[in-house]
CSV table of C-alpha atoms and ligand atoms in Angstrom, one decimal:
chain,number,residue,atom,x,y,z
N,1,MET,CA,0.1,-0.1,-0.2
N,2,LYS,CA,1.5,3.4,-1.2
N,3,LEU,CA,0.4,6.3,1.2
N,4,SER,CA,0.7,9.9,0.2
N,5,THR,CA,2.5,12.2,2.8
N,6,ALA,CA,-0.7,13.9,3.7
N,7,THR,CA,-2.3,10.6,4.4
N,8,LEU,CA,0.4,9.9,6.5
N,9,ILE,CA,0.1,13.0,8.5
N,10,ALA,CA,-3.5,12.5,8.7
N,11,PHE,CA,-3.1,8.9,10.2
N,12,ALA,CA,-0.3,10.3,12.7
N,13,ALA,CA,-2.8,12.9,13.9
N,14,GLY,CA,-5.5,10.3,14.4
N,15,ALA,CA,-7.8,11.9,11.9
N,16,ILE,CA,-8.1,8.6,9.9
N,17,GLY,CA,-8.2,5.1,11.4
N,18,ALA,CA,-4.9,3.3,10.4
N,19,PRO,CA,-5.5,-0.1,8.8
N,20,ALA,CA,-4.6,-2.9,11.0
N,21,ASP,CA,-1.4,-3.8,9.2
N,22,PHE,CA,-0.1,-0.2,9.1
N,23,VAL,CA,1.9,1.0,12.0
N,24,VAL,CA,2.6,4.8,12.1
N,25,PRO,CA,6.4,5.3,12.3
N,26,ARG,CA,7.5,6.7,15.5
N,27,GLN,CA,9.1,10.1,14.7
N,28,ALA,CA,12.6,9.4,16.0
N,29,PRO,CA,14.1,12.6,17.2
N,30,GLY,CA,17.5,11.4,15.9
N,31,GLY,CA,19.8,8.7,17.4
N,32,CYS,CA,19.1,4.9,17.1
N,33,SER,CA,16.2,3.1,16.5
N,34,SER,CA,16.4,1.5,20.3
N,35,ALA,CA,17.9,2.5,23.3
N,36,VAL,CA,21.6,2.8,23.5
N,37,LYS,CA,23.6,0.9,26.0
N,38,LEU,CA,27.4,2.2,26.2
N,39,ASP,CA,29.9,-0.4,27.6
N,40,ALA,CA,32.4,1.6,29.7
N,41,SER,CA,34.7,-1.0,30.1
N,42,THR,CA,35.5,-0.5,26.3
N,43,ASN,CA,36.5,2.2,24.1
N,44,VAL,CA,33.3,3.6,22.5
N,45,TRP,CA,35.3,6.0,20.3
N,46,THR,CA,36.1,3.1,18.2
N,47,SER,CA,32.3,2.7,17.3
N,48,TYR,CA,31.2,6.2,17.7
N,49,THR,CA,32.2,9.5,16.0
N,50,LEU,CA,32.1,12.6,18.0
N,51,HIS,CA,29.1,14.6,16.7
N,52,PRO,CA,29.6,18.0,15.0
N,53,ASN,CA,26.9,19.7,17.0
N,54,SER,CA,24.7,22.4,15.4
N,55,PHE,CA,25.3,25.1,17.9
N,56,TYR,CA,29.1,25.3,17.0
N,57,LYS,CA,28.2,24.6,13.3
N,58,GLU,CA,26.1,27.7,13.5
N,59,GLU,CA,28.7,29.8,15.1
N,60,VAL,CA,31.4,28.7,12.5
N,61,GLU,CA,28.7,29.3,9.7
N,62,ALA,CA,28.3,33.0,11.0
N,63,ALA,CA,32.0,33.4,11.0
N,64,ALA,CA,32.5,32.2,7.4
N,65,SER,CA,30.0,34.4,6.2
N,66,GLN,CA,32.4,37.4,7.1
N,67,MET,CA,35.2,35.8,5.3
N,68,SER,CA,36.1,35.9,1.8
N,69,GLU,CA,37.0,33.0,-0.4
N,70,PRO,CA,39.1,30.6,-0.4
N,71,ASP,CA,39.1,31.0,3.5
N,72,ALA,CA,35.2,31.1,4.0
N,73,THR,CA,35.1,27.6,2.4
N,74,LYS,CA,37.9,26.3,4.6
N,75,ALA,CA,36.3,27.8,7.5
N,76,ARG,CA,32.9,26.1,6.9
N,77,LYS,CA,34.7,22.8,7.2
N,78,VAL,CA,35.6,23.6,10.8
N,79,GLY,CA,31.9,23.2,11.5
N,80,ASP,CA,31.9,19.5,10.3
N,81,ILE,CA,34.4,18.5,13.0
N,82,GLY,CA,33.1,16.9,16.2
N,83,THR,CA,33.1,19.2,19.0
N,84,PHE,CA,31.6,19.3,22.6
N,85,LEU,CA,28.8,21.7,23.5
N,86,TRP,CA,29.3,23.4,26.8
N,87,ALA,CA,26.3,23.5,29.4
N,88,ASP,CA,27.9,26.4,31.1
N,89,THR,CA,25.1,28.2,32.8
N,90,ILE,CA,21.5,26.6,33.9
N,91,ALA,CA,19.9,28.8,30.9
N,92,ASN,CA,22.4,27.4,28.2
N,93,ILE,CA,21.0,23.9,29.1
N,94,ALA,CA,18.4,25.1,26.4
N,95,ARG,CA,21.1,25.0,23.6
N,96,ILE,CA,21.4,21.2,23.9
N,97,GLU,CA,18.0,20.0,23.0
N,98,PRO,CA,17.9,21.6,19.5
N,99,ALA,CA,21.2,20.1,18.8
N,100,LEU,CA,20.2,16.5,19.8
N,101,GLN,CA,17.9,16.6,16.7
N,102,GLY,CA,18.9,14.2,14.1
N,103,VAL,CA,22.2,12.9,15.7
N,104,PRO,CA,23.0,9.8,13.6
N,105,CYS,CA,23.2,6.4,15.2
N,106,ASN,CA,27.0,6.2,15.0
N,107,HIS,CA,27.6,9.5,16.5
N,108,ILE,CA,28.3,10.3,20.1
N,109,PHE,CA,27.2,13.8,21.5
N,110,GLY,CA,30.0,15.5,23.5
N,111,LEU,CA,28.7,17.5,26.6
N,112,VAL,CA,30.6,19.4,29.0
N,113,VAL,CA,29.2,19.8,32.5
N,114,TYR,CA,30.4,23.0,33.8
N,115,ASP,CA,28.5,25.1,36.5
N,116,LEU,CA,29.8,24.3,40.0
N,117,PRO,CA,29.3,26.8,42.7
N,118,GLY,CA,32.3,29.1,43.0
N,119,ARG,CA,33.4,28.0,39.4
N,120,ASP,CA,36.9,28.8,38.2
N,121,CYS,CA,38.2,29.4,42.0
N,122,ALA,CA,41.7,30.0,41.2
N,123,ALA,CA,41.0,32.5,38.1
N,124,LYS,CA,38.5,35.0,37.1
N,125,ALA,CA,37.7,34.6,33.6
N,126,SER,CA,35.2,31.9,33.9
N,127,ASN,CA,33.5,32.6,37.3
N,128,GLY,CA,30.3,31.1,37.1
N,129,GLU,CA,26.6,32.0,38.0
N,130,LEU,CA,26.4,30.0,41.1
N,131,PRO,CA,27.9,31.3,44.3
N,132,VAL,CA,29.8,29.1,46.8
N,133,GLY,CA,27.3,27.4,48.9
N,134,ALA,CA,24.5,27.1,46.1
N,135,ILE,CA,25.1,23.2,45.9
N,136,ASP,CA,21.4,22.6,46.2
N,137,ARG,CA,20.6,24.8,43.1
N,138,TYR,CA,23.6,22.9,41.3
N,139,LYS,CA,21.9,19.6,42.1
N,140,THR,CA,18.3,20.5,41.5
N,141,GLU,CA,18.3,23.1,38.7
N,142,TYR,CA,21.5,22.0,36.9
N,143,ILE,CA,22.5,18.4,37.2
N,144,ASP,CA,19.0,16.9,37.6
N,145,LYS,CA,17.9,19.0,34.6
N,146,LEU,CA,20.8,17.6,32.4
N,147,ALA,CA,20.0,13.9,33.7
N,148,ALA,CA,16.2,14.5,32.7
N,149,LEU,CA,17.3,15.5,29.2
N,150,ILE,CA,19.7,12.8,28.7
N,151,LYS,CA,17.0,10.2,29.7
N,152,LYS,CA,14.5,11.9,27.3
N,153,TYR,CA,17.0,10.9,24.5
N,154,PRO,CA,17.8,7.2,25.6
N,155,ASN,CA,18.6,6.3,21.9
N,156,THR,CA,21.4,8.8,21.6
N,157,ALA,CA,24.9,8.2,22.9
N,158,PHE,CA,26.4,11.0,25.2
N,159,ALA,CA,30.1,11.6,26.3
N,160,LEU,CA,30.6,13.7,29.1
N,161,VAL,CA,33.6,15.9,30.3
N,162,ILE,CA,32.7,16.7,33.9
N,163,GLU,CA,33.7,20.0,35.4
N,164,PRO,CA,37.0,21.3,33.8
N,165,ASP,CA,39.7,22.4,36.2
N,166,SER,CA,37.5,21.9,39.4
N,167,LEU,CA,39.5,19.1,41.1
N,168,PRO,CA,42.7,20.0,39.7
N,169,ASN,CA,42.4,23.5,41.3
N,170,LEU,CA,41.8,21.7,44.7
N,171,VAL,CA,45.1,19.8,44.4
N,172,THR,CA,47.3,22.8,43.4
N,173,ASN,CA,45.5,25.9,44.5
N,174,ALA,CA,44.7,24.9,48.0
N,175,ASN,CA,46.3,28.1,49.2
N,176,VAL,CA,43.8,30.2,47.4
N,177,ALA,CA,41.0,31.4,49.5
N,178,ALA,CA,38.3,31.1,46.8
N,179,CYS,CA,39.4,27.5,46.3
N,180,GLN,CA,39.2,26.7,50.1
N,181,GLN,CA,35.8,28.1,50.1
N,182,SER,CA,34.6,26.2,47.1
N,183,ALA,CA,36.2,22.9,48.0
N,184,ALA,CA,33.5,21.0,49.8
N,185,GLY,CA,30.9,22.1,46.9
N,186,TYR,CA,33.3,21.0,44.3
N,187,ARG,CA,33.7,17.6,45.9
N,188,GLU,CA,30.1,17.1,46.5
N,189,GLY,CA,28.9,18.4,43.3
N,190,VAL,CA,31.2,16.3,41.1
N,191,ALA,CA,30.3,13.2,42.9
N,192,TYR,CA,26.7,14.0,42.7
N,193,ALA,CA,27.1,14.7,38.9
N,194,LEU,CA,28.8,11.4,38.4
N,195,LYS,CA,26.2,9.5,40.3
N,196,THR,CA,23.1,11.2,38.8
N,197,LEU,CA,24.4,11.0,35.3
N,198,ASN,CA,25.3,7.4,35.3
N,199,LEU,CA,22.9,6.5,32.7
N,200,PRO,CA,23.0,3.6,30.3
N,201,ASN,CA,23.5,6.0,27.2
N,202,VAL,CA,26.4,7.9,28.9
N,203,VAL,CA,30.2,7.5,29.1
N,204,GLN,CA,31.9,9.8,31.6
N,205,TYR,CA,35.2,11.4,31.9
N,206,ILE,CA,36.4,13.6,34.9
N,207,ASP,CA,38.6,16.6,34.0
N,208,ALA,CA,42.3,16.2,34.9
N,209,GLY,CA,43.9,19.4,33.9
N,210,HIS,CA,47.0,18.6,31.8
N,211,GLY,CA,50.5,17.6,31.9
N,212,GLY,CA,51.7,21.0,32.9
N,213,TRP,CA,49.4,21.0,36.0
N,214,LEU,CA,48.8,17.7,37.6
N,215,GLY,CA,51.9,16.2,35.7
N,216,TRP,CA,54.4,17.5,38.1
N,217,ASN,CA,56.1,14.7,40.0
N,218,ASP,CA,54.6,15.8,43.4
N,219,ASN,CA,51.2,16.4,41.9
N,220,LEU,CA,50.5,12.8,40.3
N,221,LYS,CA,49.6,11.0,43.6
N,222,PRO,CA,47.5,13.8,45.3
N,223,GLY,CA,45.9,14.5,41.9
N,224,ALA,CA,44.8,11.0,41.3
N,225,GLU,CA,43.8,10.6,44.8
N,226,GLU,CA,41.4,13.6,44.5
N,227,LEU,CA,39.9,12.2,41.2
N,228,ALA,CA,39.5,8.8,42.7
N,229,SER,CA,37.7,9.9,45.7
N,230,ALA,CA,35.3,11.5,43.7
N,231,TYR,CA,34.6,8.3,41.5
N,232,LYS,CA,34.3,6.5,44.9
N,233,ASN,CA,31.9,9.0,46.6
N,234,ALA,CA,29.8,8.7,43.4
N,235,GLY,CA,29.5,4.9,44.1
N,236,SER,CA,31.9,4.0,41.5
N,237,PRO,CA,29.4,4.5,38.5
N,238,SER,CA,29.4,1.8,35.8
N,239,GLN,CA,29.4,4.3,33.1
N,240,PHE,CA,32.7,6.1,34.3
N,241,ARG,CA,35.7,5.5,31.9
N,242,GLY,CA,38.3,7.8,33.1
N,243,PHE,CA,39.8,11.2,32.6
N,244,ALA,CA,39.9,14.2,30.2
N,245,THR,CA,43.1,16.0,29.5
N,246,ASN,CA,44.2,19.3,28.0
N,247,VAL,CA,40.6,20.5,27.9
N,248,ALA,CA,40.6,24.2,26.5
N,249,GLY,CA,44.4,23.5,26.6
N,250,TRP,CA,47.4,24.0,24.2
N,251,ASN,CA,49.8,21.1,24.9
N,252,GLN,CA,51.1,19.0,22.2
N,253,TRP,CA,50.2,15.2,22.0
N,254,ASP,CA,53.4,13.4,21.4
N,255,ALA,CA,56.0,16.2,20.6
N,256,GLU,CA,59.5,15.3,21.7
N,257,PRO,CA,61.2,16.3,23.9
N,258,GLY,CA,58.2,18.5,24.6
N,259,GLU,CA,57.4,22.3,24.3
N,260,PHE,CA,58.9,23.3,27.7
N,261,ALA,CA,61.3,20.5,28.1
N,262,SER,CA,64.3,22.7,28.1
N,263,HIS,CA,63.0,24.8,31.0
N,264,PRO,CA,65.0,24.6,34.2
N,265,ASP,CA,61.9,23.1,36.0
N,266,ALA,CA,61.4,20.4,33.6
N,267,GLN,CA,63.3,18.1,35.7
N,268,TYR,CA,60.3,17.9,38.0
N,269,ASN,CA,58.0,17.0,35.4
N,270,LYS,CA,58.1,13.9,33.3
N,271,ALA,CA,54.8,14.6,31.5
N,272,GLN,CA,56.4,17.0,29.0
N,273,ASN,CA,53.7,16.1,26.3
N,274,GLU,CA,50.0,14.8,26.7
N,275,LYS,CA,50.8,11.3,25.8
N,276,LYS,CA,53.3,11.1,28.7
N,277,TYR,CA,50.9,12.7,31.0
N,278,VAL,CA,48.1,10.2,30.1
N,279,GLU,CA,50.5,7.2,30.7
N,280,LEU,CA,51.8,8.7,34.1
N,281,PHE,CA,48.5,10.0,35.3
N,282,GLY,CA,46.7,6.9,34.2
N,283,ALA,CA,49.2,4.7,36.2
N,284,ALA,CA,48.7,7.0,39.3
N,285,LEU,CA,44.9,6.6,39.0
N,286,ALA,CA,45.2,2.8,38.6
N,287,THR,CA,47.0,2.8,41.9
N,288,ALA,CA,44.4,5.1,43.4
N,289,GLY,CA,41.6,2.7,42.4
N,290,MET,CA,40.0,4.5,39.4
N,291,PRO,CA,39.3,3.6,35.7
N,292,ASN,CA,42.0,5.2,33.9
N,293,HIS,CA,41.3,5.6,30.3
N,294,ALA,CA,41.4,9.3,28.6
N,295,ILE,CA,40.3,11.5,26.2
N,296,VAL,CA,42.5,14.4,24.9
N,297,ASP,CA,41.4,17.7,23.7
N,298,THR,CA,43.5,18.5,20.7
N,299,GLY,CA,41.3,21.2,19.2
N,300,ARG,CA,43.6,24.0,19.5
N,301,SER,CA,47.3,22.4,19.8
N,302,GLY,CA,47.9,22.6,16.0
N,303,LYS,CA,50.8,25.2,16.5
N,304,PRO,CA,53.2,25.2,19.3
N,305,GLY,CA,55.3,28.0,20.5
N,306,GLY,CA,52.9,30.8,21.3
N,307,ARG,CA,52.9,30.5,25.1
N,308,LEU,CA,55.6,32.2,27.2
N,309,GLU,CA,54.9,29.9,30.1
N,310,TRP,CA,53.4,26.5,30.3
N,311,GLY,CA,50.7,27.6,32.7
N,312,ASP,CA,49.4,30.3,30.3
N,313,TRP,CA,45.9,29.5,29.3
N,314,CYS,CA,44.2,32.4,27.9
N,315,ASN,CA,43.7,33.1,24.2
N,316,VAL,CA,47.1,32.1,23.1
N,317,ILE,CA,48.6,33.9,20.2
N,318,ASP,CA,49.6,32.3,17.2
N,319,SER,CA,47.8,29.0,18.0
N,320,GLY,CA,46.1,26.7,15.5
N,321,PHE,CA,43.5,24.1,15.0
N,322,GLY,CA,44.8,20.7,16.0
N,323,ARG,CA,44.4,16.9,15.4
N,324,ARG,CA,40.9,16.0,14.5
N,325,PRO,CA,38.9,13.7,16.6
N,326,SER,CA,40.0,10.2,16.2
N,327,SER,CA,40.1,6.9,18.2
N,328,SER,CA,43.5,6.3,16.5
N,329,THR,CA,45.8,7.5,19.3
N,330,GLY,CA,48.6,5.1,19.3
N,331,SER,CA,48.3,4.8,23.2
N,332,THR,CA,46.2,2.0,25.0
N,333,LEU,CA,45.2,4.4,27.7
N,334,ALA,CA,43.9,7.2,25.4
N,335,ASP,CA,40.5,6.3,24.0
N,336,ALA,CA,40.4,9.4,21.5
N,337,PHE,CA,41.5,12.8,20.4
N,338,VAL,CA,38.6,15.2,20.8
N,339,TRP,CA,37.6,18.7,20.4
N,340,VAL,CA,36.2,19.9,23.6
N,341,LYS,CA,36.8,23.9,23.6
N,342,PRO,CA,35.0,25.2,20.5
N,343,GLY,CA,37.6,26.9,18.7
N,344,GLY,CA,36.9,30.6,18.3
N,345,GLU,CA,35.1,31.0,21.6
N,346,SER,CA,37.1,33.1,24.0
N,347,ASP,CA,38.9,32.0,27.1
N,348,GLY,CA,38.4,35.4,29.0
N,349,THR,CA,38.2,39.0,28.3
N,350,SER,CA,41.2,41.3,27.6
N,351,ASP,CA,39.4,44.2,29.1
N,352,SER,CA,41.1,45.1,32.2
N,353,SER,CA,38.0,47.0,33.6
N,354,ALA,CA,35.7,44.0,33.4
N,355,VAL,CA,34.6,42.1,36.6
N,356,ARG,CA,35.8,38.8,35.1
N,357,TYR,CA,39.3,40.1,33.8
N,358,ASP,CA,41.9,37.9,34.6
N,359,SER,CA,45.7,39.0,34.3
N,360,PHE,CA,46.5,36.1,32.3
N,361,CYS,CA,44.5,37.4,29.6
N,362,GLY,CA,46.4,40.5,29.6
N,363,LYS,CA,49.8,38.8,29.3
N,364,ALA,CA,51.9,39.3,26.3
N,365,ASP,CA,51.1,35.9,24.7
N,366,ALA,CA,47.4,36.4,25.2
N,367,PHE,CA,45.4,37.5,21.9
N,368,LYS,CA,44.0,41.1,22.3
N,369,PRO,CA,41.1,42.3,22.1
N,370,SER,CA,39.2,39.4,23.4
N,371,PRO,CA,35.6,39.0,24.4
N,372,GLU,CA,34.3,37.4,27.6
N,373,ALA,CA,34.9,33.8,28.2
N,374,GLY,CA,32.4,31.7,25.7
N,375,GLN,CA,31.9,34.6,23.5
N,376,TRP,CA,32.9,34.4,19.7
N,377,ASN,CA,36.2,35.9,18.7
N,378,GLN,CA,36.3,36.2,15.0
N,379,ALA,CA,39.8,37.2,14.7
N,380,PHE,CA,41.0,34.4,16.8
N,381,PHE,CA,38.9,32.0,14.9
N,382,GLU,CA,40.6,33.1,11.6
N,383,MET,CA,44.1,32.7,13.3
N,384,LEU,CA,43.3,29.3,14.2
N,385,LEU,CA,42.2,28.5,10.8
N,386,LYS,CA,45.3,30.0,9.2
N,387,ASN,CA,47.6,28.1,11.7
N,388,ALA,CA,45.8,24.8,11.6
N,389,ASN,CA,47.6,21.7,11.4
N,390,PRO,CA,46.4,19.5,9.6
N,391,ALA,CA,45.3,22.3,7.5
N,392,PHE,CA,41.7,22.7,6.4
Y,401,BGC,C1,33.8,29.7,29.5
Y,401,BGC,C2,32.2,29.1,28.9
Y,401,BGC,C3,32.3,28.5,27.8
Y,401,BGC,C4,33.5,27.5,27.4
Y,401,BGC,C5,33.5,27.1,26.1
Y,401,BGC,C6,34.9,28.5,29.1
Y,401,BGC,O1,36.0,29.1,29.4
Y,401,BGC,O2,33.8,30.1,30.8
Y,401,BGC,O3,31.4,30.0,29.3
Y,401,BGC,O4,31.2,27.9,27.2
Y,401,BGC,O5,34.8,28.1,27.9
Y,401,BGC,O6,34.0,28.0,25.1
């Protein structure tokens, strides 16, 4: 029986009684035809491709429309690269659902969970909306809402990066008053996020900074123990896979001897590239009793040499788009290269009169002018494109 579109719509609307042998196809909102069950004891990135989300694609389209050829065509290709979407405020949870429409079954949707009370305790650029102490709002208005959304899309696979910088800050910035005040909320919030978002269609990675942060000899063990306790406090969730490194970072994957290896301090840090960091920190995590596979943000590490210091993090000049998302990493502990920071979105404002101005964004190696964290910076995007390696 051949049915016209109009007849199908009439059936679906219930205006016409459907013949007994005719089942109105369920309007799938994307995803697979049945519920997704991810096995976090395996590398899911060998069967799923990071989804190029429509939110970033639209940002890139808008950017390309301001450019002339041949660069505009190259720019548009950036929108086809799988990139994580950041749920950086309660209000911005609304960005997720439109981007979930039409995700193919073999794609995995990358989502960054990023709204802890007292967020970004050792810096200012990404200070969040929730003040220290607002843990109940974090749970009920943020994490519970994310969980409900993910449950609404059981046929779609999700990869989560949980709370960039939060636990690493507790390890290395314990002397900063704001981090002391935030500590209890970070620990409770991260454990709650892991437990509540432990859903069958999810694989979880907790943020572990980068090699120039927790990779120092003296930071490996306390860092691993801090992350492992969050995992254990969450009840050792089944969908937990390990850690995320270099999120919004600039480190090279396997450069030898490493960008900062000739620095006098290098003797105290064996994690001179992210590959070494994944292996060293992965080993420390195994000792601490936590699953230890990693994903690595390679989105902006195409061109080294821009940073004056290893710890410089804000809008690094002369950087470029880096390795594309892939599960071919050459390291058994590294599940995949991914793009977490959407290249073109700012790390922080260079306006020294702004409330969230951080002095790192005023350093000689920080791109200026730059808008507030998360806002689009057209000139920076064009620079990343020009310096991309591989080229577009
Ligand atoms: C900002 C967020 C933004 C994210 C991705 C962070 O530095 O604080 O607002 O969503 O970067 O660009």
